[in-house]
CSV table of C-alpha atoms and ligand atoms in Angstrom, one decimal:
chain,number,residue,atom,x,y,z
A,1,MET,CA,38.8,102.9,141.1
A,2,THR,CA,42.3,102.0,142.0
A,3,THR,CA,44.5,100.8,139.1
A,4,PHE,CA,48.2,100.5,138.7
A,5,ALA,CA,48.1,103.7,136.6
A,6,THR,CA,46.3,105.7,139.3
A,7,ILE,CA,48.9,104.6,141.9
A,8,SER,CA,51.9,105.3,139.6
A,9,THR,CA,50.5,108.8,138.8
A,10,LYS,CA,50.2,109.5,142.5
A,11,VAL,CA,53.7,108.2,143.3
A,12,ARG,CA,55.3,110.1,140.4
A,13,ALA,CA,53.7,113.3,141.7
A,14,GLY,CA,55.3,112.6,145.0
A,15,GLN,CA,52.1,111.8,146.8
A,16,ARG,CA,51.7,109.2,149.6
A,17,ILE,CA,49.8,106.0,148.8
A,18,THR,CA,47.1,104.6,151.1
A,19,PRO,CA,47.1,101.2,152.7
A,20,ASP,CA,44.5,100.0,150.3
A,21,GLU,CA,46.7,101.1,147.4
A,22,ALA,CA,49.6,99.2,148.9
A,23,LEU,CA,47.3,96.1,149.2
A,24,PHE,CA,46.4,96.5,145.5
A,25,LEU,CA,50.1,96.4,144.7
A,26,PHE,CA,50.5,93.1,146.6
A,27,THR,CA,47.7,91.5,144.6
A,28,SER,CA,49.1,92.8,141.3
A,29,HIS,CA,51.2,90.4,139.2
A,30,ASP,CA,53.0,93.4,137.5
A,31,LEU,CA,56.3,92.8,139.4
A,32,LEU,CA,58.3,94.7,136.9
A,33,GLY,CA,55.9,97.7,136.9
A,34,ILE,CA,56.1,97.8,140.7
A,35,GLY,CA,59.8,97.4,140.6
A,36,GLU,CA,60.3,100.2,138.1
A,37,LEU,CA,58.1,102.6,140.2
A,38,ALA,CA,60.1,101.7,143.3
A,39,ALA,CA,63.4,102.2,141.5
A,40,GLU,CA,62.2,105.6,140.4
A,41,VAL,CA,61.3,106.6,143.9
A,42,ASN,CA,64.6,105.4,145.1
A,43,GLU,CA,66.6,107.2,142.4
A,44,ARG,CA,64.9,110.5,143.4
A,45,LYS,CA,66.1,110.0,147.0
A,46,ASN,CA,69.5,108.3,146.5
A,47,GLY,CA,70.5,108.6,142.9
A,48,LYS,CA,72.7,105.6,141.9
A,49,ASN,CA,74.3,105.3,145.3
A,50,VAL,CA,74.0,102.0,147.1
A,51,TYR,CA,75.3,101.9,150.7
A,52,PHE,CA,77.0,99.2,152.7
A,53,ASN,CA,79.1,99.2,155.8
A,54,VAL,CA,82.0,97.2,157.2
A,55,ASN,CA,80.6,95.7,160.4
A,56,ARG,CA,80.6,92.7,162.7
A,57,HIS,CA,77.7,91.1,164.5
A,58,ILE,CA,78.3,89.9,168.1
A,59,ASN,CA,75.5,88.0,169.9
A,60,PRO,CA,76.6,87.9,173.5
A,61,THR,CA,74.1,85.2,174.6
A,62,ASN,CA,71.5,83.0,173.0
A,63,VAL,CA,69.9,82.2,176.4
A,64,CYS,CA,66.4,83.8,176.3
A,65,VAL,CA,63.3,83.7,178.5
A,66,ASN,CA,61.0,84.5,175.6
A,67,ARG,CA,61.5,81.5,173.3
A,68,CYS,CA,59.6,83.0,170.3
A,69,ALA,CA,58.1,80.2,168.2
A,70,PHE,CA,60.0,81.4,165.0
A,71,CYS,CA,63.4,81.7,166.6
A,72,ALA,CA,65.9,78.9,166.1
A,73,PHE,CA,68.7,80.9,167.7
A,74,SER,CA,67.5,81.0,171.3
A,75,ARG,CA,68.0,78.4,174.0
A,76,THR,CA,66.7,77.9,177.6
A,77,ALA,CA,69.4,78.2,180.3
A,78,GLY,CA,71.3,74.9,180.7
A,79,GLU,CA,69.9,73.5,177.4
A,80,GLU,CA,72.4,72.0,174.9
A,81,GLY,CA,73.9,74.7,172.7
A,82,ALA,CA,73.2,77.5,175.2
A,83,TYR,CA,76.1,79.9,175.4
A,84,THR,CA,77.1,83.2,177.0
A,85,LEU,CA,80.2,85.0,175.8
A,86,ALA,CA,82.7,86.3,178.4
A,87,LEU,CA,83.4,90.0,178.3
A,88,ASP,CA,87.0,89.3,177.2
A,89,GLU,CA,85.8,87.4,174.2
A,90,ILE,CA,83.3,90.1,173.2
A,91,CYS,CA,86.2,92.6,173.4
A,92,ARG,CA,88.5,90.4,171.5
A,93,ARG,CA,86.0,90.2,168.6
A,94,ALA,CA,85.4,94.0,168.7
A,95,ARG,CA,89.2,94.7,168.6
A,96,GLU,CA,89.6,92.2,165.8
A,97,ALA,CA,86.8,93.9,163.8
A,98,GLU,CA,88.3,97.3,164.3
A,99,GLY,CA,91.7,96.0,163.2
A,100,GLU,CA,90.1,94.6,160.0
A,101,GLY,CA,88.6,98.0,159.1
A,102,ALA,CA,85.1,97.7,160.6
A,103,THR,CA,83.3,100.9,161.7
A,104,GLU,CA,80.4,99.3,163.5
A,105,VAL,CA,79.6,96.4,165.9
A,106,HIS,CA,76.0,95.2,165.9
A,107,ILE,CA,75.2,93.6,169.2
A,108,VAL,CA,71.9,91.8,170.0
A,109,GLY,CA,71.2,88.8,172.1
A,110,GLY,CA,68.6,86.8,174.1
A,111,LEU,CA,66.9,88.0,177.3
A,112,HIS,CA,69.1,86.2,179.8
A,113,PRO,CA,67.4,85.3,183.1
A,114,ASP,CA,70.5,85.9,185.3
A,115,LEU,CA,72.5,88.8,183.8
A,116,ALA,CA,72.0,92.1,185.5
A,117,PHE,CA,71.6,95.4,183.6
A,118,GLU,CA,75.1,96.4,184.8
A,119,PHE,CA,76.5,93.6,182.6
A,120,TYR,CA,75.2,95.4,179.5
A,121,GLU,CA,76.6,98.7,180.6
A,122,GLU,CA,79.9,97.1,181.3
A,123,THR,CA,79.9,95.4,177.9
A,124,LEU,CA,79.4,98.8,176.2
A,125,ARG,CA,82.2,100.4,178.3
A,126,ALA,CA,84.6,97.5,177.7
A,127,ILE,CA,84.0,97.7,173.9
A,128,ARG,CA,84.5,101.4,173.9
A,129,ASN,CA,87.8,100.9,175.6
A,130,ALA,CA,88.9,98.0,173.5
A,131,ALA,CA,87.9,99.4,170.2
A,132,PRO,CA,87.3,103.2,170.5
A,133,LYS,CA,86.7,103.8,166.8
A,134,LEU,CA,83.8,101.5,166.5
A,135,HIS,CA,80.2,102.8,166.5
A,136,ILE,CA,78.2,100.5,168.8
A,137,LYS,CA,74.7,99.8,167.4
A,138,ALA,CA,73.1,97.6,170.0
A,139,PHE,CA,70.0,96.2,171.6
A,140,THR,CA,66.5,95.9,170.2
A,141,ALA,CA,63.5,97.6,171.8
A,142,VAL,CA,62.7,94.2,173.3
A,143,GLU,CA,66.0,94.1,175.1
A,144,ILE,CA,65.6,97.7,176.3
A,145,GLU,CA,62.2,96.9,177.8
A,146,TYR,CA,63.8,93.8,179.5
A,147,PHE,CA,66.6,96.0,180.9
A,148,SER,CA,64.0,98.3,182.4
A,149,ARG,CA,62.2,95.4,183.9
A,150,ILE,CA,65.2,93.8,185.5
A,151,SER,CA,66.7,97.0,186.8
A,152,GLY,CA,63.6,98.8,187.9
A,153,LEU,CA,64.7,101.8,186.0
A,154,SER,CA,62.5,103.8,183.6
A,155,ILE,CA,63.0,103.4,179.8
A,156,GLU,CA,64.3,107.0,179.7
A,157,LYS,CA,66.9,106.2,182.5
A,158,VAL,CA,68.0,103.0,180.7
A,159,PHE,CA,68.7,105.0,177.6
A,160,GLU,CA,70.5,107.7,179.5
A,161,ARG,CA,72.8,105.1,181.2
A,162,LEU,CA,73.4,103.1,178.0
A,163,ILE,CA,74.2,106.2,176.0
A,164,SER,CA,76.7,107.3,178.6
A,165,ALA,CA,78.3,103.9,178.5
A,166,GLY,CA,78.8,104.1,174.7
A,167,LEU,CA,75.5,103.2,172.9
A,168,GLY,CA,75.5,104.9,169.5
A,169,SER,CA,72.3,103.7,167.9
A,170,MET,CA,69.9,100.8,167.8
A,171,PRO,CA,69.1,98.1,165.2
A,172,GLY,CA,65.6,97.4,164.1
A,173,GLY,CA,64.9,93.9,165.5
A,174,GLY,CA,62.1,92.7,167.6
A,175,ALA,CA,59.4,94.4,165.5
A,176,GLU,CA,58.4,91.1,163.7
A,177,ILE,CA,54.8,92.0,162.7
A,178,LEU,CA,53.5,94.7,165.0
A,179,VAL,CA,49.9,93.5,164.6
A,180,GLU,CA,48.8,91.8,167.9
A,181,ASP,CA,47.0,88.7,166.7
A,182,VAL,CA,50.0,87.7,164.6
A,183,ARG,CA,52.3,88.3,167.6
A,184,GLN,CA,50.1,86.0,169.6
A,185,LYS,CA,50.8,83.2,167.2
A,186,ILE,CA,54.6,83.7,166.6
A,187,CYS,CA,55.9,85.4,169.7
A,188,PRO,CA,53.3,85.5,172.5
A,189,GLU,CA,55.9,86.2,175.2
A,190,LYS,CA,57.3,89.2,173.4
A,191,ILE,CA,56.3,92.8,174.2
A,192,PRO,CA,53.2,93.9,172.4
A,193,GLY,CA,53.7,95.8,169.1
A,194,ALA,CA,52.4,99.0,170.7
A,195,ARG,CA,55.1,98.8,173.3
A,196,TRP,CA,57.8,98.2,170.7
A,197,LEU,CA,56.7,101.4,169.0
A,198,GLU,CA,56.6,103.3,172.3
A,199,ILE,CA,60.2,102.3,173.2
A,200,ILE,CA,61.4,103.2,169.7
A,201,ARG,CA,59.7,106.6,170.1
A,202,LEU,CA,61.5,107.1,173.4
A,203,ALA,CA,64.8,106.0,171.7
A,204,HIS,CA,64.3,108.7,169.0
A,205,LEU,CA,63.4,111.3,171.7
A,206,ALA,CA,66.7,110.3,173.5
A,207,GLY,CA,68.5,111.2,170.3
A,208,LEU,CA,69.2,107.6,169.1
A,209,LYS,CA,68.7,106.7,165.5
A,210,THR,CA,67.1,103.2,165.0
A,211,ASN,CA,66.1,100.9,162.1
A,212,ALA,CA,62.9,99.0,161.8
A,213,THR,CA,62.6,95.4,160.6
A,214,MET,CA,59.6,93.3,159.5
A,215,LEU,CA,59.7,89.5,159.7
A,216,TYR,CA,57.6,88.2,156.8
A,217,GLY,CA,56.8,85.0,155.1
A,218,HIS,CA,55.2,83.1,158.0
A,219,VAL,CA,51.6,83.3,159.2
A,220,GLU,CA,51.0,87.0,158.4
A,221,SER,CA,48.8,88.3,155.6
A,222,THR,CA,49.8,91.0,153.2
A,223,ALA,CA,47.3,93.3,155.0
A,224,ASP,CA,49.3,92.6,158.2
A,225,ARG,CA,52.5,93.6,156.5
A,226,ILE,CA,50.8,96.9,155.4
A,227,ALA,CA,49.4,97.5,158.8
A,228,HIS,CA,52.9,97.0,160.2
A,229,MET,CA,54.4,99.4,157.7
A,230,GLU,CA,51.7,102.0,158.4
A,231,MET,CA,52.5,102.0,162.1
A,232,LEU,CA,56.2,102.7,161.2
A,233,ARG,CA,55.3,105.4,158.7
A,234,ASN,CA,53.1,107.1,161.3
A,235,LEU,CA,55.9,107.0,163.9
A,236,GLN,CA,58.4,108.2,161.4
A,237,ASP,CA,56.2,111.2,160.6
A,238,GLU,CA,56.3,112.1,164.3
A,239,THR,CA,60.0,111.5,165.1
A,240,GLY,CA,62.1,111.2,161.9
A,241,GLY,CA,64.3,108.8,163.9
A,242,PHE,CA,64.3,105.7,161.6
A,243,GLN,CA,67.2,105.3,159.2
A,244,ALA,CA,66.4,102.1,157.3
A,245,PHE,CA,63.5,99.7,156.9
A,246,ILE,CA,64.7,96.0,156.7
A,247,PRO,CA,62.2,93.3,155.6
A,248,LEU,CA,63.6,90.0,157.0
A,249,ALA,CA,62.6,86.9,155.0
A,250,PHE,CA,61.6,84.1,157.4
A,251,GLN,CA,64.1,81.2,157.5
A,252,THR,CA,62.1,78.1,158.3
A,253,GLU,CA,64.5,75.4,159.7
A,254,ASN,CA,64.6,74.5,163.4
A,255,SER,CA,61.6,76.6,164.1
A,256,ASP,CA,58.7,75.7,166.4
A,257,LEU,CA,56.4,77.3,163.8
A,258,LYS,CA,55.4,74.3,161.9
A,259,LEU,CA,54.5,75.8,158.5
A,260,ASP,CA,54.0,74.0,155.3
A,261,ILE,CA,56.5,76.3,153.5
A,262,LYS,CA,60.2,76.3,152.7
A,263,GLY,CA,60.7,80.0,152.9
A,264,THR,CA,59.7,83.0,150.9
A,265,SER,CA,59.8,83.1,147.2
A,266,GLY,CA,62.1,85.4,145.3
A,267,LEU,CA,59.0,87.1,143.8
A,268,ASP,CA,57.6,87.9,147.2
A,269,ASP,CA,61.0,89.2,148.4
A,270,LEU,CA,61.3,91.6,145.5
A,271,LYS,CA,57.6,92.7,145.7
A,272,THR,CA,57.9,93.3,149.4
A,273,LEU,CA,61.0,95.4,149.1
A,274,ALA,CA,59.6,97.4,146.2
A,275,ILE,CA,56.2,98.1,147.9
A,276,ALA,CA,58.1,99.1,151.1
A,277,ARG,CA,60.0,101.6,149.1
A,278,ILE,CA,56.8,103.0,147.6
A,279,PHE,CA,54.7,103.0,150.8
A,280,LEU,CA,57.3,104.2,153.2
A,281,ASP,CA,57.8,107.6,151.6
A,282,ASN,CA,59.4,109.0,154.7
A,283,PHE,CA,62.2,106.4,155.0
A,284,ASP,CA,65.4,107.3,153.2
A,285,HIS,CA,66.8,103.7,153.2
A,286,ILE,CA,65.4,100.3,152.3
A,287,LYS,CA,67.9,97.6,153.2
A,288,ALA,CA,68.1,94.2,151.6
A,289,TYR,CA,69.6,92.0,154.3
A,290,TRP,CA,71.6,89.5,152.1
A,291,ILE,CA,71.9,87.1,155.0
A,292,MET,CA,68.2,86.2,154.8
A,293,LEU,CA,67.7,86.9,151.1
A,294,GLY,CA,70.8,85.3,149.6
A,295,GLU,CA,73.3,87.4,147.6
A,296,LYS,CA,71.4,86.9,144.3
A,297,ILE,CA,68.0,88.3,145.3
A,298,ALA,CA,69.8,91.0,147.3
A,299,GLN,CA,71.6,92.1,144.2
A,300,VAL,CA,68.5,92.0,141.9
A,301,SER,CA,66.7,94.0,144.6
A,302,LEU,CA,68.9,97.0,143.7
A,303,ALA,CA,66.7,97.3,140.6
A,304,PHE,CA,63.6,97.2,142.8
A,305,GLY,CA,64.1,100.3,145.0
A,306,VAL,CA,66.7,99.0,147.5
A,307,ASN,CA,69.7,101.3,148.3
A,308,ASP,CA,71.4,99.5,151.1
A,309,LEU,CA,73.0,96.0,151.4
A,310,ASP,CA,73.8,96.1,155.1
A,311,GLY,CA,77.4,95.0,155.8
A,312,THR,CA,80.1,92.4,156.0
A,313,VAL,CA,78.5,90.8,159.2
A,314,VAL,CA,81.4,88.3,159.7
A,315,GLU,CA,79.6,85.8,161.9
A,316,GLU,CA,75.8,85.5,161.7
A,317,LYS,CA,73.8,83.2,164.0
A,318,ILE,CA,70.1,84.2,164.0
A,319,GLY,CA,69.4,83.4,160.3
A,320,HIS,CA,72.0,80.6,160.0
A,321,ASP,CA,70.6,78.7,163.0
A,322,ALA,CA,67.3,78.8,161.1
A,323,GLY,CA,68.9,77.4,157.9
A,324,ALA,CA,69.9,80.4,155.9
A,325,ALA,CA,71.9,79.3,152.9
A,326,SER,CA,73.9,82.5,152.5
A,327,PRO,CA,77.6,82.7,153.6
A,328,GLN,CA,78.5,83.8,157.1
A,329,SER,CA,80.3,86.8,155.8
A,330,LEU,CA,80.8,88.9,152.6
A,331,SER,CA,84.1,90.6,152.0
A,332,LYS,CA,84.1,94.3,151.4
A,333,GLU,CA,85.4,93.6,147.9
A,334,GLY,CA,82.5,91.1,147.4
A,335,ILE,CA,79.9,93.6,148.3
A,336,ILE,CA,81.5,96.3,146.1
A,337,ARG,CA,81.5,93.8,143.2
A,338,LEU,CA,77.9,92.9,143.7
A,339,ILE,CA,76.8,96.5,143.7
A,340,GLY,CA,79.0,97.6,140.8
A,341,LYS,CA,77.7,94.7,138.6
A,342,ALA,CA,74.2,96.0,139.1
A,343,GLY,CA,75.2,99.3,137.6
A,344,LYS,CA,75.2,101.2,140.8
A,345,VAL,CA,77.8,103.2,142.8
A,346,PRO,CA,79.0,101.3,145.9
A,347,VAL,CA,79.3,103.7,148.8
A,348,GLU,CA,80.9,102.6,152.1
A,349,ARG,CA,79.0,104.4,154.9
A,350,ASP,CA,79.2,104.7,158.6
A,351,THR,CA,76.3,103.7,160.8
A,352,LEU,CA,74.7,107.1,160.5
A,353,TYR,CA,74.9,107.1,156.7
A,354,HIS,CA,77.8,109.5,156.4
A,355,PRO,CA,79.7,108.4,153.2
A,356,ILE,CA,83.2,107.1,153.9
A,357,ARG,CA,84.3,106.3,150.3
A,358,SER,CA,82.7,105.7,146.9
A,359,TYR,CA,84.0,103.0,144.6
B,401,V47,O1,64.1,90.4,165.5
B,401,V47,C1,64.7,85.7,164.1
B,401,V47,C2,64.7,88.0,163.1
B,401,V47,C3,65.8,89.7,164.0
B,401,V47,C4,64.5,84.5,162.3
B,401,V47,O2,68.9,97.0,162.2
B,401,V47,C5,64.6,85.8,161.9
B,401,V47,O3,70.6,97.0,160.8
B,401,V47,C6,64.4,85.3,159.7
B,401,V47,O4,66.9,92.7,163.6
B,401,V47,N1,64.2,84.0,160.0
B,401,V47,C7,67.2,90.2,164.5
B,401,V47,N2,64.5,86.2,160.7
B,401,V47,C8,68.0,90.6,163.3
B,401,V47,C9,67.8,92.1,163.0
B,401,V47,C10,68.7,92.8,162.1
B,401,V47,C11,69.5,92.1,161.2
B,401,V47,C12,70.4,92.9,160.4
B,401,V47,C13,70.4,94.3,160.4
B,401,V47,C14,69.6,94.9,161.4
B,401,V47,C15,69.7,96.4,161.5
B,401,V47,C16,68.7,94.2,162.2
B,401,V47,O5,66.0,88.5,163.3
B,401,V47,C17,64.8,89.4,165.0
B,401,V47,C18,63.8,88.5,164.2
B,401,V47,O6,62.9,89.4,163.5
B,401,V47,N3,64.7,86.5,163.1
B,401,V47,N4,64.6,84.4,163.6
B,401,V47,C19,64.3,83.5,161.3
B,401,V47,N5,64.2,82.3,161.5
B,402,SF4,FE1,64.6,85.7,172.4
B,402,SF4,FE2,64.8,87.4,170.3
B,402,SF4,FE3,64.8,84.8,169.8
B,402,SF4,FE4,62.5,86.0,170.6
B,402,SF4,S1,63.6,86.4,168.7
B,402,SF4,S2,63.4,84.0,171.4
B,402,SF4,S3,63.3,87.5,172.1
B,402,SF4,S4,66.3,85.9,171.0
């Protein structure tokens, strides 16, 4: 019979837990027990180090043909609030970020009906010229698949061209919940979960590191969350190309998903991060994205198995268009303070987790 004790014995012996055992943890009310176990697993992997980076998000356009039901960021072309940044403006923001000490730009946007694949290649080249020291982490698997569709090029060729234009790695967006019947409810136009996994597999084979996200706290069940994480764990066994797992707490405002909730609870946030740390035994990094969680839960999560707080971000649109109450940006000093006060060692990292400096 599964009990918390049988699970913790397994985890302490370095054994993998099953989906049923992860489900058991979700039904348990022993939040502190789960957190302690997750913290132990994390400390084995990362010691007291908690990573952050100095980065800037740029979203070149919010015009998107998909219009996922949960997404408050996207617009239809011509609709009020629709925008597309000029290349000059994208470069200006990248240059400014580099000047302020950023090491990364994080670029994702909508699936624009009129921009050609060459625009995205040009964007990468222009950023590389304008701010050569920045690592460019860009495009979700959903965008990559769209580039292949609009250009007629294979996924492999799309990667080859983007890498040669300056692409350094990929963020983990677009995964949502990989289970198909959930996708049908929240993002029916988006590529199927199996296709997301296949594109990420090809990214890893092309030598790109990626992250993986999970949008939770909407219509999915805890069993769906575990199924999602199991698919990621299996792919990671095969490729080893994932860096961080990032659960994204659903922000409810301005969404077409009419749910009777006002967002996730702090308890669910902490449990989800801790169970991810325990279940995803082949992921080195579990990231608390403070934009969606708020700074306070993100800080507390450092005692629940989390070892990464993302970055300074500077200007965030996706979560804030959906009502996120967190600030737009955290200063480097602010992040260092947050981590230090939690009794951990703040380590500034680059995108590929090479340490830059400990504080
Ligand atoms: O895929 C959209 C999510 C993602 C909402 O890899 C929402 O380092 C919450 O992937 N409430 C994009 N989430 C952001 C993303 C990301 C962010 C930070 C770091 C990294 C990384 C990746 O945002 C989308 C979608 O899952 N999202 N709308 C919303 N209302
Ligand atoms: Fe478009 Fe991404 Fe928003 Fe979906 S989540 S509508 S694909 S921008």
